[in-house]
PDB file of C-alpha atoms in Angstrom:
ATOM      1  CA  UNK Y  15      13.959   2.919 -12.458  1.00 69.00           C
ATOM      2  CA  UNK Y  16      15.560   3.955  -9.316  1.00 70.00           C
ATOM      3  CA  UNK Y  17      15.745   0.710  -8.124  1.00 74.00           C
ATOM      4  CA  UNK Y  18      17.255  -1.194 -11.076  1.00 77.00           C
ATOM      5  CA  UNK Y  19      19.789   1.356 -11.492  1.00 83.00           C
ATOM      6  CA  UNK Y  20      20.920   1.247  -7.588  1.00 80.00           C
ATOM      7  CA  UNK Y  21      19.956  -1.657  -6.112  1.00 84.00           C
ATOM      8  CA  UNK Y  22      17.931  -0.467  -3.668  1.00 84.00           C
ATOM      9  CA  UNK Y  23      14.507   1.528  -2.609  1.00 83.00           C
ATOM     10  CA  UNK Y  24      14.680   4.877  -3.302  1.00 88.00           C
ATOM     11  CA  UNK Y  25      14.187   7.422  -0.576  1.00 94.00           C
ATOM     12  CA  UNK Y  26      10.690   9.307  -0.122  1.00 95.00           C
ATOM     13  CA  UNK Y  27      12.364  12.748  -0.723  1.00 96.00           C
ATOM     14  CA  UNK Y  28      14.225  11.765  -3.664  1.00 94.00           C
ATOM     15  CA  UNK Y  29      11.124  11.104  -5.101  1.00 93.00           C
ATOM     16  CA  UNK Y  30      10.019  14.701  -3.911  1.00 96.00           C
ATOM     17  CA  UNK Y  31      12.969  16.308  -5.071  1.00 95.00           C
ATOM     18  CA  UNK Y  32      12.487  14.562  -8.647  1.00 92.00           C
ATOM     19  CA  UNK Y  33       8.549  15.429  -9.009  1.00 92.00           C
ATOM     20  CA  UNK Y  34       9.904  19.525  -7.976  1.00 93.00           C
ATOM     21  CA  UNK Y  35      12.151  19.376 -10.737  1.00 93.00           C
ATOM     22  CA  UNK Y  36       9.653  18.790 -13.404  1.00 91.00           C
ATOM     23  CA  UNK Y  37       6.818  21.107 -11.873  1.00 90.00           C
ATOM     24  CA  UNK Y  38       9.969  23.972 -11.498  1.00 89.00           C
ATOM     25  CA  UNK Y  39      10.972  22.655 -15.025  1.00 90.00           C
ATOM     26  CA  UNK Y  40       7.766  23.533 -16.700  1.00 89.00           C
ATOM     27  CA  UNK Y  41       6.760  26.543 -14.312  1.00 86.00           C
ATOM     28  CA  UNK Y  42       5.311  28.345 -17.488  1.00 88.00           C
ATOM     29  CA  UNK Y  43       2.934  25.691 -18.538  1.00 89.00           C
ATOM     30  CA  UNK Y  44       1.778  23.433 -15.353  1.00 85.00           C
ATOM     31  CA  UNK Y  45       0.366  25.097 -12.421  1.00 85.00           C
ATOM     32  CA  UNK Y  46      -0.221  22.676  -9.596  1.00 86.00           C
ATOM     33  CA  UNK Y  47       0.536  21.715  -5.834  1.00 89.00           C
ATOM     34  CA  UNK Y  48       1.391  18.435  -5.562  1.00 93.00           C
ATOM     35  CA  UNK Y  49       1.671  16.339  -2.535  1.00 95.00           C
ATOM     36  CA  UNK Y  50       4.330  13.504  -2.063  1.00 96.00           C
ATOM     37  CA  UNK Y  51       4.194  11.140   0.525  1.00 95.00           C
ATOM     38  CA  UNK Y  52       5.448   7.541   1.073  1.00 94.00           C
ATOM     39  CA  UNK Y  53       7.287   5.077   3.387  1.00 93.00           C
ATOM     40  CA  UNK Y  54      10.835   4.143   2.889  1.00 93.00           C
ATOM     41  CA  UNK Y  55      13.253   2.124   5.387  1.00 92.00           C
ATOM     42  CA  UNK Y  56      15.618   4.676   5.481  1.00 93.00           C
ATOM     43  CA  UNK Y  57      13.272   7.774   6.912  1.00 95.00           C
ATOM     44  CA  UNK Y  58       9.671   5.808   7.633  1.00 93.00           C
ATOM     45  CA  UNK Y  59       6.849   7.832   6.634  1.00 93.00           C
ATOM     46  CA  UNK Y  60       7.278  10.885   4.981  1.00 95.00           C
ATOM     47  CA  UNK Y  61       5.391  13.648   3.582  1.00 97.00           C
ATOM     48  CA  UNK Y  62       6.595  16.569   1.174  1.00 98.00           C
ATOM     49  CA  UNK Y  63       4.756  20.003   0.678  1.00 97.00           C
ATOM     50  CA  UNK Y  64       5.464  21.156  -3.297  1.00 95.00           C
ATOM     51  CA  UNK Y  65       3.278  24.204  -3.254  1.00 90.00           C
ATOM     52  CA  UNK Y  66       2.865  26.459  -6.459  1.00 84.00           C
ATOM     53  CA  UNK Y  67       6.223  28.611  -6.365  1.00 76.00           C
ATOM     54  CA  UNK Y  68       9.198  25.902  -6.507  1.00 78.00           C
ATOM     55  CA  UNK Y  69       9.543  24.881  -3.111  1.00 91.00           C
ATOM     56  CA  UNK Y  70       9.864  20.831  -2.130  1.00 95.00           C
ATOM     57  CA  UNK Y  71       9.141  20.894   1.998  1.00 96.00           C
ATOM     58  CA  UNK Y  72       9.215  18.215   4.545  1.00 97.00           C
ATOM     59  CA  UNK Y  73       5.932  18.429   6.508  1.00 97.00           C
ATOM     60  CA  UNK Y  74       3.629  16.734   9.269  1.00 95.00           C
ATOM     61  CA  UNK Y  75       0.912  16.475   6.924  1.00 95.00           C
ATOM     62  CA  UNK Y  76      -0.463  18.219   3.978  1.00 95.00           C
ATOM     63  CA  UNK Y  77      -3.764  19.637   2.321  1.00 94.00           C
ATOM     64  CA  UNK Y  78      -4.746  21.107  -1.163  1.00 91.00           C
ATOM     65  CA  UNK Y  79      -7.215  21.101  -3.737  1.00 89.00           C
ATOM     66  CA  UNK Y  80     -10.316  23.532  -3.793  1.00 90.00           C
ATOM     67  CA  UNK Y  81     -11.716  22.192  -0.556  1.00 92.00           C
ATOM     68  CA  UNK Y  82      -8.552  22.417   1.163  1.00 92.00           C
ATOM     69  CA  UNK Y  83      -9.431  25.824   2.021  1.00 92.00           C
ATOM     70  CA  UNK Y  84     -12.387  24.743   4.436  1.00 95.00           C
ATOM     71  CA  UNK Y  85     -10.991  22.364   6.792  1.00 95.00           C
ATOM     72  CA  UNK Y  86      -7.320  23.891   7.806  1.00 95.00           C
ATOM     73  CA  UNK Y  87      -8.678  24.929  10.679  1.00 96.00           C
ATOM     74  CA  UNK Y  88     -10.329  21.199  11.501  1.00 97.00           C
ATOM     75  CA  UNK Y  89      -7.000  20.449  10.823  1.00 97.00           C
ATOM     76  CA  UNK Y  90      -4.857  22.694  12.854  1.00 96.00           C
ATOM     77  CA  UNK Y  91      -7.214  21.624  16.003  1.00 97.00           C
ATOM     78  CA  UNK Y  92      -7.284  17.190  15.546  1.00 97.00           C
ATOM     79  CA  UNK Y  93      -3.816  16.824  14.053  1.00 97.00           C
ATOM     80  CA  UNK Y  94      -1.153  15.324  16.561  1.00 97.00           C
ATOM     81  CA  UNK Y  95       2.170  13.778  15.995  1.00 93.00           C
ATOM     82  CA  UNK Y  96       2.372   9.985  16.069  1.00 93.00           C
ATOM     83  CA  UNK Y  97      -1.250   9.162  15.853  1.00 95.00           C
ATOM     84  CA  UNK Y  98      -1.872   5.590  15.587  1.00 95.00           C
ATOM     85  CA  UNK Y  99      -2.828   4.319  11.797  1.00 92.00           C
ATOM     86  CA  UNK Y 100      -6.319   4.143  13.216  1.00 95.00           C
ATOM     87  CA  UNK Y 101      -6.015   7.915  14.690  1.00 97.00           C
ATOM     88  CA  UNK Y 102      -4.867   8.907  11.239  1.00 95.00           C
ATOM     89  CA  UNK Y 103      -7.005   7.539   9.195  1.00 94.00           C
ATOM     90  CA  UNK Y 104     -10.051   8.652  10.828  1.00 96.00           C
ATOM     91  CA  UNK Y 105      -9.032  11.929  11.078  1.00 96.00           C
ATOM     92  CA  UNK Y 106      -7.796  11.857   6.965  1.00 95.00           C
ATOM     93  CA  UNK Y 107     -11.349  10.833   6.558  1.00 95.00           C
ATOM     94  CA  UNK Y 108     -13.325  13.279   8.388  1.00 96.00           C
ATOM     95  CA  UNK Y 109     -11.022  16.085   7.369  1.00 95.00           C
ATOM     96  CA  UNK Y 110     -12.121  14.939   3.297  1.00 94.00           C
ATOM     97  CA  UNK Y 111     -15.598  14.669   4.631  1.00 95.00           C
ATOM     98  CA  UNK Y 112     -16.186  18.248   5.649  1.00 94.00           C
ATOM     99  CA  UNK Y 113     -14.400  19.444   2.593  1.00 94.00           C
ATOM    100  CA  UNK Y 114     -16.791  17.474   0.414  1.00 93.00           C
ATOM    101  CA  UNK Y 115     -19.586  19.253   2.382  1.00 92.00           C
ATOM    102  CA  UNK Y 116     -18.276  22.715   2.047  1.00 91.00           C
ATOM    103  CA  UNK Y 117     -17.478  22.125  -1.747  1.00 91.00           C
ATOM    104  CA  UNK Y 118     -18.912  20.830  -4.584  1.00 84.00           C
ATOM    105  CA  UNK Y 119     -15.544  19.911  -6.523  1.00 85.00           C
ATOM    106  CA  UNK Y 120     -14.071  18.088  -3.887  1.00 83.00           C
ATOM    107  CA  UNK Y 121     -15.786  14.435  -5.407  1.00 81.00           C
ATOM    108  CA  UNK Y 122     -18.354  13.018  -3.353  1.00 87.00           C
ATOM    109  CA  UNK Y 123     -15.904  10.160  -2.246  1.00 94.00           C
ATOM    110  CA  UNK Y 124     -12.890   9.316  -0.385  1.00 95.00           C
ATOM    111  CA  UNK Y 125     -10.165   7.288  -1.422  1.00 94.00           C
ATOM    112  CA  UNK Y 126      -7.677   6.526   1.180  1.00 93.00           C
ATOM    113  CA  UNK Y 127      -4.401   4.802   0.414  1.00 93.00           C
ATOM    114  CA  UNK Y 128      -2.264   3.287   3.615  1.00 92.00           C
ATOM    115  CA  UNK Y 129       1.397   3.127   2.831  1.00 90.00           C
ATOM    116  CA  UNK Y 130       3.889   1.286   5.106  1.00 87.00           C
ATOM    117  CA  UNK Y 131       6.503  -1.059   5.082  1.00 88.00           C
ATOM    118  CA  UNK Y 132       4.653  -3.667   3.974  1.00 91.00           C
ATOM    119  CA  UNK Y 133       3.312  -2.359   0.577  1.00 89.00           C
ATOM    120  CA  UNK Y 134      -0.269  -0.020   0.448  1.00 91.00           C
ATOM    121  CA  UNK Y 135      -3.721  -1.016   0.514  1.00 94.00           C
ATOM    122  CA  UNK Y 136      -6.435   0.817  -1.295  1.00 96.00           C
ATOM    123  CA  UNK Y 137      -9.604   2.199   0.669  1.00 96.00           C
ATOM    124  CA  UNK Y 138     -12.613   3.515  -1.480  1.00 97.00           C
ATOM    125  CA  UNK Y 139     -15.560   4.954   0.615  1.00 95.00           C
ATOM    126  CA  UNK Y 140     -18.503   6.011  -1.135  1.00 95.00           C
ATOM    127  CA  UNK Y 141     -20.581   9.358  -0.849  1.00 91.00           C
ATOM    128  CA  UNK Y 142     -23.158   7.190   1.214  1.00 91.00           C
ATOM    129  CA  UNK Y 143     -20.825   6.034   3.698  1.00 93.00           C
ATOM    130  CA  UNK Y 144     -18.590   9.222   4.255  1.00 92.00           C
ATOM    131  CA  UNK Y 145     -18.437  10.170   7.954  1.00 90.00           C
ATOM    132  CA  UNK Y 146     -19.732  13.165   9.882  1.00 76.00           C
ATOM    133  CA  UNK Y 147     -23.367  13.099   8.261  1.00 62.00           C
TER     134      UNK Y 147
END
């Protein structure tokens, strides 16, 4: 809609910004941290932190769900800026991985979506094939 009404791509944090709105919106009946990420041309890569609470933040990276809680400190130790799509992937992946071991809601799968310039691509990898076994 964005785009037919302006002419161009939208930016990543408008997007954000729009998706905080409706979770501030309706505070009293939806309780969820969301995660927005995407790739515009204005700003590259982006990814936005909307935590329970109201607040829309521009991060490195971002976790949530119930296995979240098991891997932040995988995370704090393997993430580094400007990792190569290969770096970044892989370490996506392993960091869903050890959730899924930890916790039982987590899936059993990982799906992994690359978003760039270019368009996305779709990844599915099932429980049988998930890393760090």
């Amino acid at each position: 809609m964005h785009k037919i009404e302006l002419g161009k791509a939208p930016h990543v944090k408008t997007a954000a910004k729009l998706f905080n709105q409706i979770l501030y919106s309706n505070k009293d009946r939806l309780l969820a941290g969301i995660i927005v990420a995407g790739w515009d041309p204005y700003d590259g890569p982006q990814v936005f932190s909307l935590p329970l609470g109201g607040s829309c933040t521009k991060v490195p990276y971002a976790i949530g769900g119930s296995g979240s809680g098991f891997i932040y400190g995988y995370c704090d130790a393997n993430f580094k800026e400007n990792m190569t799509k290969e770096e970044a992937e892989k370490f996506a992946k392993n960091a869903i991985a050890l959730a899924i071991s930890r916790d039982n809601s987590s899936g059993g799968c990982i799906r992994v979506v690359d978003i760039n310039k270019d368009g996305f691509k779709r990844q599915f990898i099932p429980n049988n094939d998930l890393p760090l076994r």
